[in-house]
Amino acid sequence: MLAGGLCLLVFTAIFDNVMIALGLFVYRAGTLSGLMLGRAPLEDFAYPVAAAVLLPVLWRWLRRSEIEAESEPEPDSEEPT
């Protein structure tokens, strides 16, 4: 999780700065905290951090649900007499 999150942060820093430098998008000054990493505002890094934390949690939760569903005993096909 840590390695994946670090990769996401590095790629976000690189590509956000390139896209901002090329003028693909512009931020209004009043909407930013003022903290920048190059040309990229610090707020842009919230998305990769959230993805790095929430996606593994979701993966484990879905996997656990799948395992629990597989381990449940199947109902008997015979009717009680």
mmCIF file of N, CA and C in Angstrom:
data_model
loop_
_atom_site.group_PDB
_atom_site.id
_atom_site.type_symbol
_atom_site.label_atom_id
_atom_site.label_comp_id
_atom_site.label_asym_id
_atom_site.label_seq_id
_atom_site.Cartn_x
_atom_site.Cartn_y
_atom_site.Cartn_z
ATOM 1 N N MET A 1 0.825 -1.179 0.000
ATOM 2 C CA MET A 1 0.000 0.000 0.000
ATOM 3 C C MET A 1 0.879 1.255 0.000
ATOM 4 N N LEU A 2 1.925 1.219 0.770
ATOM 5 C CA LEU A 2 2.825 2.370 0.859
ATOM 6 C C LEU A 2 3.541 2.621 -0.471
ATOM 7 N N ALA A 3 4.019 1.567 -1.091
ATOM 8 C CA ALA A 3 4.724 1.715 -2.367
ATOM 9 C C ALA A 3 3.784 2.228 -3.452
ATOM 10 N N GLY A 4 2.582 1.699 -3.483
ATOM 11 C CA GLY A 4 1.600 2.161 -4.466
ATOM 12 C C GLY A 4 1.230 3.613 -4.246
ATOM 13 N N GLY A 5 1.043 3.990 -2.981
ATOM 14 C CA GLY A 5 0.725 5.375 -2.670
ATOM 15 C C GLY A 5 1.851 6.322 -3.043
ATOM 16 N N LEU A 6 3.070 5.900 -2.803
ATOM 17 C CA LEU A 6 4.224 6.723 -3.163
ATOM 18 C C LEU A 6 4.306 6.917 -4.678
ATOM 19 N N CYS A 7 4.067 5.855 -5.435
ATOM 20 C CA CYS A 7 4.066 5.964 -6.902
ATOM 21 C C CYS A 7 2.981 6.922 -7.371
ATOM 22 N N LEU A 8 1.792 6.816 -6.783
ATOM 23 C CA LEU A 8 0.710 7.725 -7.161
ATOM 24 C C LEU A 8 1.075 9.178 -6.883
ATOM 25 N N LEU A 9 1.710 9.437 -5.746
ATOM 26 C CA LEU A 9 2.109 10.803 -5.418
ATOM 27 C C LEU A 9 3.167 11.336 -6.381
ATOM 28 N N VAL A 10 4.130 10.499 -6.721
ATOM 29 C CA VAL A 10 5.184 10.925 -7.653
ATOM 30 C C VAL A 10 4.597 11.221 -9.023
ATOM 31 N N PHE A 11 3.749 10.329 -9.530
ATOM 32 C CA PHE A 11 3.143 10.553 -10.845
ATOM 33 C C PHE A 11 2.204 11.755 -10.834
ATOM 34 N N THR A 12 1.501 11.966 -9.744
ATOM 35 C CA THR A 12 0.645 13.142 -9.633
ATOM 36 C C THR A 12 1.484 14.410 -9.682
ATOM 37 N N ALA A 13 2.579 14.428 -8.967
ATOM 38 C CA ALA A 13 3.451 15.609 -8.964
ATOM 39 C C ALA A 13 3.984 15.897 -10.366
ATOM 40 N N ILE A 14 4.426 14.862 -11.044
ATOM 41 C CA ILE A 14 4.997 15.053 -12.383
ATOM 42 C C ILE A 14 3.935 15.513 -13.368
ATOM 43 N N PHE A 15 2.855 14.751 -13.482
ATOM 44 C CA PHE A 15 1.881 15.033 -14.530
ATOM 45 C C PHE A 15 1.033 16.265 -14.245
ATOM 46 N N ASP A 16 0.739 16.555 -12.998
ATOM 47 C CA ASP A 16 0.014 17.793 -12.688
ATOM 48 C C ASP A 16 0.841 19.006 -13.081
ATOM 49 N N ASN A 17 2.125 18.977 -12.755
ATOM 50 C CA ASN A 17 2.988 20.101 -13.116
ATOM 51 C C ASN A 17 3.095 20.265 -14.624
ATOM 52 N N VAL A 18 3.193 19.166 -15.357
ATOM 53 C CA VAL A 18 3.274 19.238 -16.819
ATOM 54 C C VAL A 18 1.971 19.790 -17.391
ATOM 55 N N MET A 19 0.837 19.287 -16.928
ATOM 56 C CA MET A 19 -0.453 19.741 -17.469
ATOM 57 C C MET A 19 -0.713 21.209 -17.142
ATOM 58 N N ILE A 20 -0.337 21.640 -15.958
ATOM 59 C CA ILE A 20 -0.517 23.050 -15.591
ATOM 60 C C ILE A 20 0.417 23.923 -16.422
ATOM 61 N N ALA A 21 1.667 23.484 -16.610
ATOM 62 C CA ALA A 21 2.629 24.248 -17.407
ATOM 63 C C ALA A 21 2.171 24.381 -18.858
ATOM 64 N N LEU A 22 1.506 23.349 -19.393
ATOM 65 C CA LEU A 22 1.012 23.401 -20.768
ATOM 66 C C LEU A 22 -0.277 24.211 -20.896
ATOM 67 N N GLY A 23 -0.851 24.583 -19.765
ATOM 68 C CA GLY A 23 -2.075 25.377 -19.794
ATOM 69 C C GLY A 23 -3.334 24.563 -20.016
ATOM 70 N N LEU A 24 -3.273 23.265 -19.749
ATOM 71 C CA LEU A 24 -4.452 22.425 -19.931
ATOM 72 C C LEU A 24 -5.551 22.764 -18.932
ATOM 73 N N PHE A 25 -5.170 23.245 -17.765
ATOM 74 C CA PHE A 25 -6.143 23.741 -16.800
ATOM 75 C C PHE A 25 -5.498 24.782 -15.909
ATOM 76 N N VAL A 26 -6.351 25.613 -15.327
ATOM 77 C CA VAL A 26 -5.899 26.732 -14.502
ATOM 78 C C VAL A 26 -6.753 26.751 -13.244
ATOM 79 N N TYR A 27 -6.135 27.084 -12.118
ATOM 80 C CA TYR A 27 -6.856 27.198 -10.849
ATOM 81 C C TYR A 27 -7.105 28.661 -10.537
ATOM 82 N N ARG A 28 -8.273 28.952 -10.004
ATOM 83 C CA ARG A 28 -8.539 30.307 -9.530
ATOM 84 C C ARG A 28 -7.817 30.489 -8.197
ATOM 85 N N ALA A 29 -7.210 31.626 -8.016
ATOM 86 C CA ALA A 29 -6.381 31.879 -6.835
ATOM 87 C C ALA A 29 -7.177 31.777 -5.532
ATOM 88 N N GLY A 30 -8.419 32.156 -5.516
ATOM 89 C CA GLY A 30 -9.212 32.136 -4.294
ATOM 90 C C GLY A 30 -9.622 30.752 -3.828
ATOM 91 N N THR A 31 -9.438 29.750 -4.660
ATOM 92 C CA THR A 31 -9.865 28.395 -4.305
ATOM 93 C C THR A 31 -8.732 27.525 -3.774
ATOM 94 N N LEU A 32 -7.536 28.048 -3.692
ATOM 95 C CA LEU A 32 -6.368 27.264 -3.285
ATOM 96 C C LEU A 32 -5.907 27.637 -1.884
ATOM 97 N N SER A 33 -5.245 26.681 -1.231
ATOM 98 C CA SER A 33 -4.702 26.952 0.100
ATOM 99 C C SER A 33 -3.457 27.832 0.032
ATOM 100 N N GLY A 34 -2.818 27.846 -1.116
ATOM 101 C CA GLY A 34 -1.595 28.633 -1.279
ATOM 102 C C GLY A 34 -0.345 27.782 -1.246
ATOM 103 N N LEU A 35 -0.433 26.565 -0.726
ATOM 104 C CA LEU A 35 0.726 25.669 -0.695
ATOM 105 C C LEU A 35 0.841 24.969 -2.047
ATOM 106 N N MET A 36 2.021 25.066 -2.638
ATOM 107 C CA MET A 36 2.229 24.511 -3.973
ATOM 108 C C MET A 36 3.431 23.566 -3.970
ATOM 109 N N LEU A 37 3.374 22.570 -4.817
ATOM 110 C CA LEU A 37 4.511 21.696 -5.070
ATOM 111 C C LEU A 37 4.844 21.887 -6.544
ATOM 112 N N GLY A 38 5.772 22.761 -6.818
ATOM 113 C CA GLY A 38 5.997 23.201 -8.189
ATOM 114 C C GLY A 38 4.837 24.107 -8.569
ATOM 115 N N ARG A 39 4.132 23.744 -9.611
ATOM 116 C CA ARG A 39 2.938 24.498 -10.021
ATOM 117 C C ARG A 39 1.651 23.861 -9.526
ATOM 118 N N ALA A 40 1.753 22.670 -8.980
ATOM 119 C CA ALA A 40 0.567 21.928 -8.544
ATOM 120 C C ALA A 40 0.183 22.308 -7.110
ATOM 121 N N PRO A 41 -1.083 22.611 -6.900
ATOM 122 C CA PRO A 41 -1.517 22.923 -5.531
ATOM 123 C C PRO A 41 -1.528 21.666 -4.671
ATOM 124 N N LEU A 42 -1.312 21.857 -3.399
ATOM 125 C CA LEU A 42 -1.260 20.737 -2.466
ATOM 126 C C LEU A 42 -2.566 19.925 -2.469
ATOM 127 N N GLU A 43 -3.688 20.589 -2.731
ATOM 128 C CA GLU A 43 -4.987 19.905 -2.733
ATOM 129 C C GLU A 43 -5.060 18.790 -3.781
ATOM 130 N N ASP A 44 -4.304 18.921 -4.861
ATOM 131 C CA ASP A 44 -4.313 17.879 -5.899
ATOM 132 C C ASP A 44 -3.815 16.536 -5.375
ATOM 133 N N PHE A 45 -3.083 16.545 -4.296
ATOM 134 C CA PHE A 45 -2.512 15.309 -3.783
ATOM 135 C C PHE A 45 -3.463 14.557 -2.853
ATOM 136 N N ALA A 46 -4.614 15.123 -2.573
ATOM 137 C CA ALA A 46 -5.607 14.433 -1.745
ATOM 138 C C ALA A 46 -6.184 13.223 -2.474
ATOM 139 N N TYR A 47 -6.350 13.314 -3.779
ATOM 140 C CA TYR A 47 -6.923 12.205 -4.545
ATOM 141 C C TYR A 47 -6.034 10.962 -4.540
ATOM 142 N N PRO A 48 -4.745 11.061 -4.827
ATOM 143 C CA PRO A 48 -3.926 9.849 -4.781
ATOM 144 C C PRO A 48 -3.785 9.281 -3.369
ATOM 145 N N VAL A 49 -3.771 10.147 -2.355
ATOM 146 C CA VAL A 49 -3.695 9.649 -0.977
ATOM 147 C C VAL A 49 -4.969 8.867 -0.649
ATOM 148 N N ALA A 50 -6.121 9.424 -1.019
ATOM 149 C CA ALA A 50 -7.390 8.731 -0.775
ATOM 150 C C ALA A 50 -7.444 7.412 -1.535
ATOM 151 N N ALA A 51 -6.985 7.406 -2.768
ATOM 152 C CA ALA A 51 -6.985 6.166 -3.553
ATOM 153 C C ALA A 51 -6.060 5.124 -2.944
ATOM 154 N N ALA A 52 -4.900 5.542 -2.476
ATOM 155 C CA ALA A 52 -3.933 4.608 -1.894
ATOM 156 C C ALA A 52 -4.447 3.993 -0.601
ATOM 157 N N VAL A 53 -5.302 4.697 0.117
ATOM 158 C CA VAL A 53 -5.837 4.183 1.376
ATOM 159 C C VAL A 53 -7.151 3.440 1.157
ATOM 160 N N LEU A 54 -8.059 4.033 0.402
ATOM 161 C CA LEU A 54 -9.408 3.477 0.280
ATOM 162 C C LEU A 54 -9.499 2.252 -0.631
ATOM 163 N N LEU A 55 -8.730 2.207 -1.700
ATOM 164 C CA LEU A 55 -8.825 1.060 -2.609
ATOM 165 C C LEU A 55 -8.375 -0.253 -1.958
ATOM 166 N N PRO A 56 -7.264 -0.299 -1.213
ATOM 167 C CA PRO A 56 -6.927 -1.556 -0.528
ATOM 168 C C PRO A 56 -7.965 -1.950 0.528
ATOM 169 N N VAL A 57 -8.531 -0.964 1.212
ATOM 170 C CA VAL A 57 -9.576 -1.266 2.196
ATOM 171 C C VAL A 57 -10.779 -1.876 1.503
ATOM 172 N N LEU A 58 -11.192 -1.288 0.392
ATOM 173 C CA LEU A 58 -12.319 -1.817 -0.380
ATOM 174 C C LEU A 58 -12.008 -3.218 -0.902
ATOM 175 N N TRP A 59 -10.804 -3.422 -1.378
ATOM 176 C CA TRP A 59 -10.385 -4.732 -1.898
ATOM 177 C C TRP A 59 -10.501 -5.802 -0.813
ATOM 178 N N ARG A 60 -9.977 -5.502 0.373
ATOM 179 C CA ARG A 60 -10.034 -6.479 1.477
ATOM 180 C C ARG A 60 -11.471 -6.746 1.906
ATOM 181 N N TRP A 61 -12.287 -5.709 1.956
ATOM 182 C CA TRP A 61 -13.680 -5.864 2.368
ATOM 183 C C TRP A 61 -14.434 -6.732 1.375
ATOM 184 N N LEU A 62 -14.246 -6.476 0.077
ATOM 185 C CA LEU A 62 -14.923 -7.289 -0.938
ATOM 186 C C LEU A 62 -14.407 -8.720 -0.931
ATOM 187 N N ARG A 63 -13.117 -8.889 -0.753
ATOM 188 C CA ARG A 63 -12.529 -10.230 -0.724
ATOM 189 C C ARG A 63 -13.040 -11.006 0.485
ATOM 190 N N ARG A 64 -13.144 -10.352 1.641
ATOM 191 C CA ARG A 64 -13.649 -11.018 2.833
ATOM 192 C C ARG A 64 -15.104 -11.436 2.637
ATOM 193 N N SER A 65 -15.904 -10.600 2.003
ATOM 194 C CA SER A 65 -17.299 -10.943 1.731
ATOM 195 C C SER A 65 -17.383 -12.155 0.815
ATOM 196 N N GLU A 66 -16.487 -12.211 -0.162
ATOM 197 C CA GLU A 66 -16.453 -13.330 -1.101
ATOM 198 C C GLU A 66 -16.075 -14.626 -0.384
ATOM 199 N N ILE A 67 -15.083 -14.571 0.487
ATOM 200 C CA ILE A 67 -14.628 -15.747 1.230
ATOM 201 C C ILE A 67 -15.725 -16.228 2.168
ATOM 202 N N GLU A 68 -16.400 -15.310 2.847
ATOM 203 C CA GLU A 68 -17.480 -15.689 3.755
ATOM 204 C C GLU A 68 -18.628 -16.335 2.993
ATOM 205 N N ALA A 69 -18.922 -15.847 1.804
ATOM 206 C CA ALA A 69 -19.998 -16.425 0.999
ATOM 207 C C ALA A 69 -19.637 -17.842 0.553
ATOM 208 N N GLU A 70 -18.371 -18.082 0.244
ATOM 209 C CA GLU A 70 -17.931 -19.411 -0.176
ATOM 210 C C GLU A 70 -17.936 -20.398 0.982
ATOM 211 N N SER A 71 -17.703 -19.934 2.194
ATOM 212 C CA SER A 71 -17.589 -20.841 3.329
ATOM 213 C C SER A 71 -18.928 -21.170 3.979
ATOM 214 N N GLU A 72 -20.004 -20.498 3.586
ATOM 215 C CA GLU A 72 -21.312 -20.803 4.159
ATOM 216 C C GLU A 72 -21.765 -22.172 3.677
ATOM 217 N N PRO A 73 -22.317 -22.993 4.597
ATOM 218 C CA PRO A 73 -22.788 -24.311 4.171
ATOM 219 C C PRO A 73 -24.025 -24.184 3.283
ATOM 220 N N GLU A 74 -24.078 -25.078 2.307
ATOM 221 C CA GLU A 74 -25.236 -25.075 1.417
ATOM 222 C C GLU A 74 -26.399 -25.756 2.117
ATOM 223 N N PRO A 75 -27.606 -25.267 1.890
ATOM 224 C CA PRO A 75 -28.761 -25.901 2.536
ATOM 225 C C PRO A 75 -28.973 -27.311 1.994
ATOM 226 N N ASP A 76 -29.487 -28.173 2.872
ATOM 227 C CA ASP A 76 -29.749 -29.559 2.454
ATOM 228 C C ASP A 76 -30.830 -29.572 1.383
ATOM 229 N N SER A 77 -30.639 -30.458 0.414
ATOM 230 C CA SER A 77 -31.624 -30.544 -0.662
ATOM 231 C C SER A 77 -32.779 -31.461 -0.278
ATOM 232 N N GLU A 78 -32.579 -32.279 0.752
ATOM 233 C CA GLU A 78 -33.651 -33.174 1.187
ATOM 234 C C GLU A 78 -34.569 -32.459 2.162
ATOM 235 N N GLU A 79 -35.873 -32.759 2.042
ATOM 236 C CA GLU A 79 -36.836 -32.171 2.947
ATOM 237 C C GLU A 79 -36.937 -33.048 4.206
ATOM 238 N N PRO A 80 -37.051 -32.432 5.363
ATOM 239 C CA PRO A 80 -37.197 -33.230 6.588
ATOM 240 C C PRO A 80 -38.544 -33.945 6.611
ATOM 241 N N THR A 81 -38.559 -35.165 7.192
ATOM 242 C CA THR A 81 -39.805 -35.934 7.267
ATOM 243 C C THR A 81 -40.376 -35.966 8.637
#
